Every structure is written in C-alpha cells, then in structure tokens.
mmCIF file of C-alpha atoms and ligand atoms in Angstrom:
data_model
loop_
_atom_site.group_PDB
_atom_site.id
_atom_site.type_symbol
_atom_site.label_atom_id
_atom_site.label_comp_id
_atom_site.label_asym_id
_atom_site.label_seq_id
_atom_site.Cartn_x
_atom_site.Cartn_y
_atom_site.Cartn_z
ATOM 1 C CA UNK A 19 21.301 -14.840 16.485
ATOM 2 C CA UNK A 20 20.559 -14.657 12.373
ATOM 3 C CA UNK A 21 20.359 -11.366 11.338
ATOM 4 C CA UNK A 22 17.257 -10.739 8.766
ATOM 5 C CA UNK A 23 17.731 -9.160 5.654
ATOM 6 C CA UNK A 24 14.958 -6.532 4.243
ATOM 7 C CA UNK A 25 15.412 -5.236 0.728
ATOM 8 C CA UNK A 26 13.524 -1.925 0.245
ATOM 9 C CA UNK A 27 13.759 0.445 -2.863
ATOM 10 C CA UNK A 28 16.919 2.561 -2.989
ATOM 11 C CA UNK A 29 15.272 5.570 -4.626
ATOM 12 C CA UNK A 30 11.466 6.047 -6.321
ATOM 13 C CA UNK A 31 8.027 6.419 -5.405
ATOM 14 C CA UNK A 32 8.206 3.482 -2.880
ATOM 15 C CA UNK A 33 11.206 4.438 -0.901
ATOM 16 C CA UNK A 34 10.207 7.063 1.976
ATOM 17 C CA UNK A 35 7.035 5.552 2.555
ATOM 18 C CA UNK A 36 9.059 1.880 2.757
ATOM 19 C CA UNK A 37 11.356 3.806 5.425
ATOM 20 C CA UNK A 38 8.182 5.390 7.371
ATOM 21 C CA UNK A 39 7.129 2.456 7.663
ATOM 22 C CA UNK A 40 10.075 0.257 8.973
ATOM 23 C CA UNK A 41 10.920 3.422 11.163
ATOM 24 C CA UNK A 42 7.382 3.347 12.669
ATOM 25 C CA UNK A 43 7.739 -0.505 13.342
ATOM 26 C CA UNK A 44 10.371 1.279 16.178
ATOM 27 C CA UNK A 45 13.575 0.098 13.496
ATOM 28 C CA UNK A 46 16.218 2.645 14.262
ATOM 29 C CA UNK A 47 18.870 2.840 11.325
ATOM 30 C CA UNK A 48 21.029 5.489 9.320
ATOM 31 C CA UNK A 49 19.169 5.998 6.129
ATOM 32 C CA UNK A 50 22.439 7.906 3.912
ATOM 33 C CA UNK A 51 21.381 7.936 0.101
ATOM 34 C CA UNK A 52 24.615 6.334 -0.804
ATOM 35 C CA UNK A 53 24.367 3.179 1.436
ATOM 36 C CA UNK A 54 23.293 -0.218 -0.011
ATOM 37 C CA UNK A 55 22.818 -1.686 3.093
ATOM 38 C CA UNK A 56 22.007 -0.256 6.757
ATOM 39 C CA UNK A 57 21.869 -2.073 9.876
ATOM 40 C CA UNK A 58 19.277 -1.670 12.465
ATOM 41 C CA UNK A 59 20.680 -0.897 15.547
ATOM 42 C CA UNK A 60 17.952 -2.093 17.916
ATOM 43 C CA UNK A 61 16.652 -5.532 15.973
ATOM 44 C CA UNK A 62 18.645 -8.229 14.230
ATOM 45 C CA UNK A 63 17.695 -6.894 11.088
ATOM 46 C CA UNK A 64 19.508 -5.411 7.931
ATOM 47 C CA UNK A 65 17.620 -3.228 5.367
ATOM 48 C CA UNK A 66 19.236 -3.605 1.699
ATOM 49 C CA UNK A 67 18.484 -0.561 -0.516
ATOM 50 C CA UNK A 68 17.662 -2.172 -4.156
ATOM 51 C CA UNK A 69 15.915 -1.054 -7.680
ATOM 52 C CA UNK A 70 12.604 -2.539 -7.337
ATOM 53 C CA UNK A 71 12.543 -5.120 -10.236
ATOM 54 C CA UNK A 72 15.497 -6.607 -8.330
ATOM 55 C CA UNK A 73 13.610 -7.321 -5.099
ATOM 56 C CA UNK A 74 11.429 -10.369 -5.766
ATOM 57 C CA UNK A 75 14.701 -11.823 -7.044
ATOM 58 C CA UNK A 76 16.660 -11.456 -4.190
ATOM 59 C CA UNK A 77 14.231 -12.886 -2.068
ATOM 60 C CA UNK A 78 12.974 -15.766 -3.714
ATOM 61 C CA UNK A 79 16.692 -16.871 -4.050
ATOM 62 C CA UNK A 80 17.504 -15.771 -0.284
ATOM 63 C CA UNK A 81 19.220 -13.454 -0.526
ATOM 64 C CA UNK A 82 16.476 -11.241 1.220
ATOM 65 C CA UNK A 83 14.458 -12.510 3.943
ATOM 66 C CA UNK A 84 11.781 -9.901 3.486
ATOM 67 C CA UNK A 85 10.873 -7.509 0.921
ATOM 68 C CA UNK A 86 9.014 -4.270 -0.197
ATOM 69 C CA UNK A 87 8.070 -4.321 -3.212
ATOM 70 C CA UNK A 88 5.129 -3.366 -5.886
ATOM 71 C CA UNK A 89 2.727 -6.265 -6.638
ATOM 72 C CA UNK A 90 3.111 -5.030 -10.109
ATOM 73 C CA UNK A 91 6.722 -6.165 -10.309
ATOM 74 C CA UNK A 92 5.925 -9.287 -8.193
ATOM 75 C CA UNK A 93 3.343 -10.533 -11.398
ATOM 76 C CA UNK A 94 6.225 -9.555 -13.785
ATOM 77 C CA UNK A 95 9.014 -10.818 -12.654
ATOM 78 C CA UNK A 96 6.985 -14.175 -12.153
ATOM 79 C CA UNK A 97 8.942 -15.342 -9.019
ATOM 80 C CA UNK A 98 7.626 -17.375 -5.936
ATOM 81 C CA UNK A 99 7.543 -15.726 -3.180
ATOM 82 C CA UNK A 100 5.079 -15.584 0.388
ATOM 83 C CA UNK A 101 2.761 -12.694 0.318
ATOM 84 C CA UNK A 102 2.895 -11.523 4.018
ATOM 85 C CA UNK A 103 1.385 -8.115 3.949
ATOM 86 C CA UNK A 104 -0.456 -5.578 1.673
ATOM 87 C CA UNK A 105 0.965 -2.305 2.667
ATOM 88 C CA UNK A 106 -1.769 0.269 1.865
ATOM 89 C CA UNK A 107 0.811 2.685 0.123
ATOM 90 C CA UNK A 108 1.896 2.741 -3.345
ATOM 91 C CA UNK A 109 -1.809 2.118 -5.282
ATOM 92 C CA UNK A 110 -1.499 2.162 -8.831
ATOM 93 C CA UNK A 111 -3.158 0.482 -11.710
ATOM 94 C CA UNK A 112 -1.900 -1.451 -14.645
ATOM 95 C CA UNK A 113 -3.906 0.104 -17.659
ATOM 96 C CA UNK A 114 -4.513 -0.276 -21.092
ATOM 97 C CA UNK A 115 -4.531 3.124 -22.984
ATOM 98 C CA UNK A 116 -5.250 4.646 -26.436
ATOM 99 C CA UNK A 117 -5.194 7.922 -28.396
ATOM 100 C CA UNK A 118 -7.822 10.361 -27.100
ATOM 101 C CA UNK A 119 -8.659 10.440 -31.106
ATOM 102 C CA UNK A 120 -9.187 6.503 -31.105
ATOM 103 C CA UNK A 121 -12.748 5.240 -31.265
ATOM 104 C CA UNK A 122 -11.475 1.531 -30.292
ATOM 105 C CA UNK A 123 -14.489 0.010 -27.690
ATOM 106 C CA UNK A 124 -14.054 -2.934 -26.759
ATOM 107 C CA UNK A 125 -10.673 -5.196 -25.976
ATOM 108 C CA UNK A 126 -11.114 -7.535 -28.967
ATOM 109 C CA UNK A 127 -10.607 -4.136 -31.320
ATOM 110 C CA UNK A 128 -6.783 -4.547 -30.297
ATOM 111 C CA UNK A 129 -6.407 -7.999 -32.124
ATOM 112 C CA UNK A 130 -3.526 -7.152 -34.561
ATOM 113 C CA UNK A 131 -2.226 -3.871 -33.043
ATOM 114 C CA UNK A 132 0.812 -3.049 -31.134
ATOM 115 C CA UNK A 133 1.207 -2.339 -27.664
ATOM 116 C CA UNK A 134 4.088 -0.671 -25.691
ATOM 117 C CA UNK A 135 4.849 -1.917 -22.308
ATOM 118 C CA UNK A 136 7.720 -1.940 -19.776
ATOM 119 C CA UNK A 137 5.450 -5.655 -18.267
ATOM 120 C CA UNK A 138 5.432 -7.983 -21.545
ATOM 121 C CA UNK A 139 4.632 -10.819 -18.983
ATOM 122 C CA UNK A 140 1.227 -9.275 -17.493
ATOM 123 C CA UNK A 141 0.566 -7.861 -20.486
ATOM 124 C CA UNK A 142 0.499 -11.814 -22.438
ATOM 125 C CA UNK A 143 -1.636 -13.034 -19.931
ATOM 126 C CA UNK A 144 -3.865 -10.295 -20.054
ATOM 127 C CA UNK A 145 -4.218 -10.540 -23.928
ATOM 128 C CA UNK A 146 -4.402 -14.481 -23.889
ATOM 129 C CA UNK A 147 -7.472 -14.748 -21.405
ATOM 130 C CA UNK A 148 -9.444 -12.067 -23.600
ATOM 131 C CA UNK A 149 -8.050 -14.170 -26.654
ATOM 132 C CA UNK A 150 -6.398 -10.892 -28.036
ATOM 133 C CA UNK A 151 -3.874 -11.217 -30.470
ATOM 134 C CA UNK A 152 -1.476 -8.000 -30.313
ATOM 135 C CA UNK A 153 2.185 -7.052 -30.736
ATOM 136 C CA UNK A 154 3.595 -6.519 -27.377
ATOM 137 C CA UNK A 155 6.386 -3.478 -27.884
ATOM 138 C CA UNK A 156 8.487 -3.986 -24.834
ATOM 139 C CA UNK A 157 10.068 -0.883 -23.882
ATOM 140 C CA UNK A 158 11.901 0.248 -20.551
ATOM 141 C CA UNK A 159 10.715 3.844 -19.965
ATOM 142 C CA UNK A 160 8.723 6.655 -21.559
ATOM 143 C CA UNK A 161 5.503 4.369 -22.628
ATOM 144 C CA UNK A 162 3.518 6.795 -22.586
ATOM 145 C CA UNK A 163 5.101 9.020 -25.792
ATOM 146 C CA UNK A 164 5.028 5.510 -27.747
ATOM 147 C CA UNK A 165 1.712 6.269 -29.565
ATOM 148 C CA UNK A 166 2.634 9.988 -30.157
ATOM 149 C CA UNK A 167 5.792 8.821 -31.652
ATOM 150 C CA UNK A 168 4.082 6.535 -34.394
ATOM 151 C CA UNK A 169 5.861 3.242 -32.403
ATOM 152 C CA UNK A 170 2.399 1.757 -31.371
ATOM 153 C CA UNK A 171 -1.070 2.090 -31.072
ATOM 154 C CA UNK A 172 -1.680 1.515 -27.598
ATOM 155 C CA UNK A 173 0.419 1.456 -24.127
ATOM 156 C CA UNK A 174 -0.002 -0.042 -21.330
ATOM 157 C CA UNK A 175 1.104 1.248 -18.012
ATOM 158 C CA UNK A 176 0.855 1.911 -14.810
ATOM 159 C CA UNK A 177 -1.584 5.083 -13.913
ATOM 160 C CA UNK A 178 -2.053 6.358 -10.191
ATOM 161 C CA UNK A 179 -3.807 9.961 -11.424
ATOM 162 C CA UNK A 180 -4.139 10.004 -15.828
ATOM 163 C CA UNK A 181 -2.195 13.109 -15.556
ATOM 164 C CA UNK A 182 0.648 11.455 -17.516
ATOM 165 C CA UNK A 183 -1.884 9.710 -20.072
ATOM 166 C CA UNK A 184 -3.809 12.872 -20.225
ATOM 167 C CA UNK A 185 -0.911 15.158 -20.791
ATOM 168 C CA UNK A 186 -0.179 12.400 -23.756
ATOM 169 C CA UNK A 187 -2.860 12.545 -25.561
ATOM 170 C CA UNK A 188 -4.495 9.568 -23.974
ATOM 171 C CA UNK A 189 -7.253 7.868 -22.743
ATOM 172 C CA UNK A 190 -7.825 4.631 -20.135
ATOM 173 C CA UNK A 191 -9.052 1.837 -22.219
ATOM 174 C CA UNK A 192 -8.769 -0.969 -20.121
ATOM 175 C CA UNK A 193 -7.803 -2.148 -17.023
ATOM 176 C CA UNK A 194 -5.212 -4.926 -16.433
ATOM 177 C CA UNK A 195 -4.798 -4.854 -12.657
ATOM 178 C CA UNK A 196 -4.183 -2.742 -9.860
ATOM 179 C CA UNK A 197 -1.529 -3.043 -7.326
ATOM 180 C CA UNK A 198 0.105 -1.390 -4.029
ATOM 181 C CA UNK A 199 3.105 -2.150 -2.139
ATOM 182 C CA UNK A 200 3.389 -5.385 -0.272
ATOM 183 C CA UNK A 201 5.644 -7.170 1.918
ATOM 184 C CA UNK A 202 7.000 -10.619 0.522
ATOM 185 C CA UNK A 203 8.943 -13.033 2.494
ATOM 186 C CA UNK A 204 10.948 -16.145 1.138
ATOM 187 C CA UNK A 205 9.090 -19.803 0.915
ATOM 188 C CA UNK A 206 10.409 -22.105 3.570
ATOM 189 C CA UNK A 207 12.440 -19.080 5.902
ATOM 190 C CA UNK A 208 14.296 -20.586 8.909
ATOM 191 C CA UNK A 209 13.848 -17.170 10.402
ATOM 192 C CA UNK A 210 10.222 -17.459 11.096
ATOM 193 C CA UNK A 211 10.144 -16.054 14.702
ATOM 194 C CA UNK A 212 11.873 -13.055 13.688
ATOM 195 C CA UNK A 213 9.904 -12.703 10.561
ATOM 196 C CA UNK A 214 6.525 -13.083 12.531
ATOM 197 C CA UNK A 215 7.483 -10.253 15.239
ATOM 198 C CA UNK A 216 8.540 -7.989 12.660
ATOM 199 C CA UNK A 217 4.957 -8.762 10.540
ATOM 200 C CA UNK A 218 3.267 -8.409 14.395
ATOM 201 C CA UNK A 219 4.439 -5.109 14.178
ATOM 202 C CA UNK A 220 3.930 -3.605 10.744
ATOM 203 C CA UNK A 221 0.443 -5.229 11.287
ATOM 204 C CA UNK A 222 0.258 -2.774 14.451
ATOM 205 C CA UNK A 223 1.151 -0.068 12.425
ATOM 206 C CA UNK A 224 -1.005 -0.411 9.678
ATOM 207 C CA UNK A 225 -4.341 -0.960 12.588
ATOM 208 C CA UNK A 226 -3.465 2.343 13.693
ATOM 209 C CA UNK A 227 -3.050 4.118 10.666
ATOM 210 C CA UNK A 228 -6.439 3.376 10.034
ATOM 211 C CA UNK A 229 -7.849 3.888 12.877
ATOM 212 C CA UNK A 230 -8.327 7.521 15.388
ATOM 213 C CA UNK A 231 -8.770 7.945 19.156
ATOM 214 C CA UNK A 232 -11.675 9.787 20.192
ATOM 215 C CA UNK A 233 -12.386 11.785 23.498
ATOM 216 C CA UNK A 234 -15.527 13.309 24.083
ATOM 217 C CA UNK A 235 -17.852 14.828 26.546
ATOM 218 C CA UNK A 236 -21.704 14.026 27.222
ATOM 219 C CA UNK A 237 -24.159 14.272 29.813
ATOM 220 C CA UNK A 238 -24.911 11.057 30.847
ATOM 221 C CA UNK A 239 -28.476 11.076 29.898
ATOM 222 C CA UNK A 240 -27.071 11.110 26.348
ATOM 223 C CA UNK A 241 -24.827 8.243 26.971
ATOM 224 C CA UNK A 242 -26.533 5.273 26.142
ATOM 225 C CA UNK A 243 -27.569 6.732 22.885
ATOM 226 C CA UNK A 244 -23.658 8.280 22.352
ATOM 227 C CA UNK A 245 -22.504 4.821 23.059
ATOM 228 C CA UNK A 246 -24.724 3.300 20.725
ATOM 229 C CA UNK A 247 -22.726 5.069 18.082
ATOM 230 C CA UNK A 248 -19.311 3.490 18.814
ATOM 231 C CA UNK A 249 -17.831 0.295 17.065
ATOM 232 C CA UNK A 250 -14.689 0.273 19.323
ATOM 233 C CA UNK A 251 -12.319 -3.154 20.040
ATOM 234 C CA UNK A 252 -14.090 -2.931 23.378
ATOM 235 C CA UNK A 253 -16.741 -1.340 25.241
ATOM 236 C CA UNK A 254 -15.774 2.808 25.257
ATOM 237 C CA UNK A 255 -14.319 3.702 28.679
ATOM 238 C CA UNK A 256 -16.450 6.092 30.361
ATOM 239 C CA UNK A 257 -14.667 8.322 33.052
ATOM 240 C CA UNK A 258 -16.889 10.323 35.326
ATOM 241 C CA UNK A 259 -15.764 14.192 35.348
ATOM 242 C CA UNK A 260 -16.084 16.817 37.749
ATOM 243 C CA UNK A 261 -19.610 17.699 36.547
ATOM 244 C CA UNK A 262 -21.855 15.011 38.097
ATOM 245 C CA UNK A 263 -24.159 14.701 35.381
ATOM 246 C CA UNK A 264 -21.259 14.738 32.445
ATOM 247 C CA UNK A 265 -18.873 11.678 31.528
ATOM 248 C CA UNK A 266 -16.053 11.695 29.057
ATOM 249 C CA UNK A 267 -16.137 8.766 26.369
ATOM 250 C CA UNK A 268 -12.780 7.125 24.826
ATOM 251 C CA UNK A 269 -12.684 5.079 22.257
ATOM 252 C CA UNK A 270 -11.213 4.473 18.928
ATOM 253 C CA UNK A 271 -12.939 4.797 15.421
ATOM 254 C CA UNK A 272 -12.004 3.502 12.016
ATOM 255 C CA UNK A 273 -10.749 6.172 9.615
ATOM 256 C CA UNK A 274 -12.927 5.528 6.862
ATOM 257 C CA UNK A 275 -16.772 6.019 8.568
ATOM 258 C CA UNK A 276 -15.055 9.008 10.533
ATOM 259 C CA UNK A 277 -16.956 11.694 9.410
ATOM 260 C CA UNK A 278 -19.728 10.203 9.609
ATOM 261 C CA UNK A 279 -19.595 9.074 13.056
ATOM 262 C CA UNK A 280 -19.113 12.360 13.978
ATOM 263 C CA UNK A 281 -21.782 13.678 12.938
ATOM 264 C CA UNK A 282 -23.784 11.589 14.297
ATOM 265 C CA UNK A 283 -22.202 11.843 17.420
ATOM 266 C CA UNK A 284 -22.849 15.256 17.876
ATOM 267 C CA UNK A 285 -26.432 14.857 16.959
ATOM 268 C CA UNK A 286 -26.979 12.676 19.819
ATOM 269 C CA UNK A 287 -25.335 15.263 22.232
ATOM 270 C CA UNK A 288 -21.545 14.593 22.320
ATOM 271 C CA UNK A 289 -19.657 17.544 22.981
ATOM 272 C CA UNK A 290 -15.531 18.970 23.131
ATOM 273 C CA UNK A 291 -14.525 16.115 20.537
ATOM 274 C CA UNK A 292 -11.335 15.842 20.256
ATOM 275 C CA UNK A 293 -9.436 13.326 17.732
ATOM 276 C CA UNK A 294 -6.146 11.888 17.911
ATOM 277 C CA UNK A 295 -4.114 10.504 15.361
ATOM 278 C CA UNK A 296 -2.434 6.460 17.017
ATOM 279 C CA UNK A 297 1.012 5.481 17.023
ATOM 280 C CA UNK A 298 0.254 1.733 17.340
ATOM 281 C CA UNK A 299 -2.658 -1.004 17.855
ATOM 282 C CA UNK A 300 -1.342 -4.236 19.554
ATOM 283 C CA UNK A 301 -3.791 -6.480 19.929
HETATM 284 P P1 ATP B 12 13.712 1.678 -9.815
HETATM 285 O O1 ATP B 12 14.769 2.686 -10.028
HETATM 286 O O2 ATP B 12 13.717 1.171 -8.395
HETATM 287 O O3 ATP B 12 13.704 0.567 -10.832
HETATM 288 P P2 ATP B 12 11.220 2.511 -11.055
HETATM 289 O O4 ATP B 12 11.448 3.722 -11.873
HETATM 290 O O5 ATP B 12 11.079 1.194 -11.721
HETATM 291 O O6 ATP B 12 12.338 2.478 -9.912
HETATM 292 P P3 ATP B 12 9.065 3.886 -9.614
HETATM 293 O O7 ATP B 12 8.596 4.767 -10.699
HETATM 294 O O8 ATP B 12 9.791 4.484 -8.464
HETATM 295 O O9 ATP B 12 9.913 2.640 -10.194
HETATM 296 O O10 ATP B 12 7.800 3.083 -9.096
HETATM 297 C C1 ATP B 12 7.923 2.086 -8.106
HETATM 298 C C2 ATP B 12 6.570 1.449 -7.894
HETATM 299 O O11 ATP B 12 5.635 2.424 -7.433
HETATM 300 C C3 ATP B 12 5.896 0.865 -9.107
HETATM 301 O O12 ATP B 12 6.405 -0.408 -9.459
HETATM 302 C C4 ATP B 12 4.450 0.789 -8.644
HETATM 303 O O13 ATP B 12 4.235 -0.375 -7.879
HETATM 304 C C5 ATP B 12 4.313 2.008 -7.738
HETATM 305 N N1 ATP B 12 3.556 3.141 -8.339
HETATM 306 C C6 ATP B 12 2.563 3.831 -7.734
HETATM 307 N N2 ATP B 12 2.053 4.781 -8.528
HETATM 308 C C7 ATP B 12 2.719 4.731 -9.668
HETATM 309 C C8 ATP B 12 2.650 5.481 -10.896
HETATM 310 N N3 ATP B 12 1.791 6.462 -11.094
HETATM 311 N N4 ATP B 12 3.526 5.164 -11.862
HETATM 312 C C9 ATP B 12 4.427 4.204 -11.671
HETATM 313 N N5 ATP B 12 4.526 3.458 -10.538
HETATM 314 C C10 ATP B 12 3.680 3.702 -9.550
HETATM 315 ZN ZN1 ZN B 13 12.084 -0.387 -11.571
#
C-alpha cells in the first residue's frame, strides 16, 4: 500500500497543536525534535517536520500528500493547492499598523508611504484593490521595530493579541485578512481513499472539540420542558432511575451556547449536571 506523506511545522506556534491533533486522529508516532520525518506506526502515513513557508511547496509539487499549514502562508506563497480542512487553531490576523502618534484615517492616506512586511504578495493585492500606491519594505523578521527604527511608516503583520504592536508603539490600522491553520492536500492525489479516512477523522475530532456530553437528572414532570432545551444529533436518551418519578437525560451540546443552555436548564428543573469533555463524534 502507498504510504501518505503529511508535512507539519518542525518548530513554532503551529507545531504541538499540529501534533495534538494528528495524535488525537489515533496516529501513533515518535515525535523527537531532531527528526525530519516520523512514521506512523498504526496508518500508512509519514509526518514530515518542515518550516512553514516550505509546506504549500512541498505539496503542491507532491512531495506532501497533506499539509498543515497557516492560510496566511498559503495566500503568500501563491501555490495551488486543495483546501480540505480549516483547523480551528492558529487564528491570527494580517494587519495594517501605524505609529500610536499617527493621525492617518483612512487607507488611501498610505498612497506614497512605505510599508514593512515579511508577505509582499498579500500585501500588493491588498494595496491594488484599495488603489493604494505604497512602498512595500519586504523584510523577514522583526516588522514590528521597522517604524521605530525610521525604515517605514507603517507594517503590516500578523497580530493574534496587539501585545507586540502595542509594546511597539503601535496601533491596528487596517485589516488585510485573517487566517488559522488548515489542512491542504495536493490537486489530483491518487491517494484519495487514504486521504478521505484520514479527513473522516480529523473531521471527528474537530465535532467533538466543539461539542460536550451532558448528564443530568429531572423529575419527569420537568421533562418535556428540559427536553425542549436540547439541540442534540438525536432525540436525548432518557434512562429511568431508581426514583420512579426522576429520569436522567444524555445528550450532547455545542460548546459555544453552553452556558447558556445551562442555565436554562436548571431553570426548568434539571438537576446533578454533570459535563464531559468528547474524545470523538463519528457520524
Ligand atoms: P518557521 O520557522 O516554521 O518558518 P515562523 O517563525 O515563520 O516559523 P511562527 O511564528 O511559528 O512562524 O508562526 C506560524 C504560523 O502561526 C503563522 O504563519 C500564522 O499562521 C500563525 N500565527 C498565529 N498567531 C500568530 C501571531 N501572533 N504571530 C505570528 N503568527 C501567528
Ligand atoms: Zn515561517
């Protein structure tokens, strides 16, 4: 059988969370520091530790099946690649900023400045559809201490806090687009089964991330209205317990209305709730 190839960051913000991830998709593999490449012992599968501007690369050519990678450095390195799967991890925006002392308002203001920027590609774009006319500084690290230093008079760069811009004497100005991790495959893979069994299960990983199981007791003249409450996949299972008159409700609930939910819950008489984080959703 063909053995897959993965290419994940080697070191950086996207690495452990990459390696939670493949690792919760049931992938068992060594992960030393100093290997470039690690096979998975139980899946025909080889994860390829990489810098992250070299990922889209390698799989576009096919040299990677698969791939990790910020959607950032997808738009930069202009490559064609299959979008598969948005990963959830990794958020970060693309910004433009100025001096805190700048009283710049709007985007035309930066026709005929310079701009620093480790993504000269993005960057044009963005500056050609708002007809902007500015001198992109293209510089590999350290953006942010460009204006500080006298070398332009605006940055742009990716932001997940402003702690770095703040700490810089900067402010956002504008924003040029935001991006997480995602998982890129090559156009026109032979490897398609294999590919679609390992999306099948980061797909069941990422439904359970975002979703908790729920337990909880109610007397069953509360039921109806407890039930009421619950989005679910299914109907909530209702198992009687030793109190005649009390039932125990399972069910799932998404993450993000959780509290909530809860609230309400209780208000309509559930009792003993007890949450539970899921390993997996296979639907
Ligand atoms: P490499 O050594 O692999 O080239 P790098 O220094 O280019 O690493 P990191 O700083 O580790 O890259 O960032 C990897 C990715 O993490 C970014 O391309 C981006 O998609 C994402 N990211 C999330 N938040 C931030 C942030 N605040 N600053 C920079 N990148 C971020
Ligand atoms: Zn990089």
């Amino acid at each position: 059988m063909k053995t897959l190839k993965i290419a994940i960051q080697k070191s950086g913000r996207l690495n452990e969370k990459s390696v939670e991830l493949l690792k919760n998709c049931g992938l068992n593999f060594e992960n030393y520091k100093s290997s470039l490449i690690s096979p998975v012992s139980n899946f025909p599968l080889e994860i390829l530790f990489l810098r992250d501007d070299d990922i889209p690369e390698y799989v576009q050519d096919g040299i990677a099946d698969l791939g990790i990678v910020g959607e950032n450095v997808i738009q930069e390195t202009e490559v064609d690649v299959a979008y598969l799967q948005r990963l959830g991890f990794g958020r970060c925006s693309l910004k433009i900023a100025v001096q805190n002392t700048s009283n710049m308002e709007s985007i035309s203001e930066l026709d005929g400045k310079s701009i620093a920027t480790s993504y000269p590609n993005i960057l044009s774009k963005y500056l050609q559809q708002n007809n902007v006319q500015a001198d992109i500084r293209t510089i590999s690290g350290s953006v942010e201490i460009s204006p500080g230093l006298g070398l332009a008079d605006a940055i742009c760069d990716l932001v997940s806090t402003g702690g770095t811009l703040k700490s810089n004497g900067l402010k956002p100005f504008a924003d040029v687009m935001s991006s997480e991790a995602v998982l890129i495959g090559r156009k026109g893979s032979e490897n398609e089964d294999l590919i679609q069994e390992l999306i099948a299960r980061v797909q069941s990983v990422l439904r359970a991330k975002e979703t908790k199981y729920v337990v909880l007791n109610v007397e069953r003249k509360n039921l109806e209205a407890v039930v009421k409450l619950l989005p679910g996949v299914k109907s909530p299972s209702v198992v009687p317990l030793a109190e005649a008159e009390w039932v125990a409700v399972h069910t799932v609930i998404p993450e993000r209305d959780f509290w909530d939910r809860i609230s309400q819950l209780k208000q309509a008489g559930a009792q003993g709730i007890v949450v539970m984080p899921i390993e997996k959703i296979i639907l």
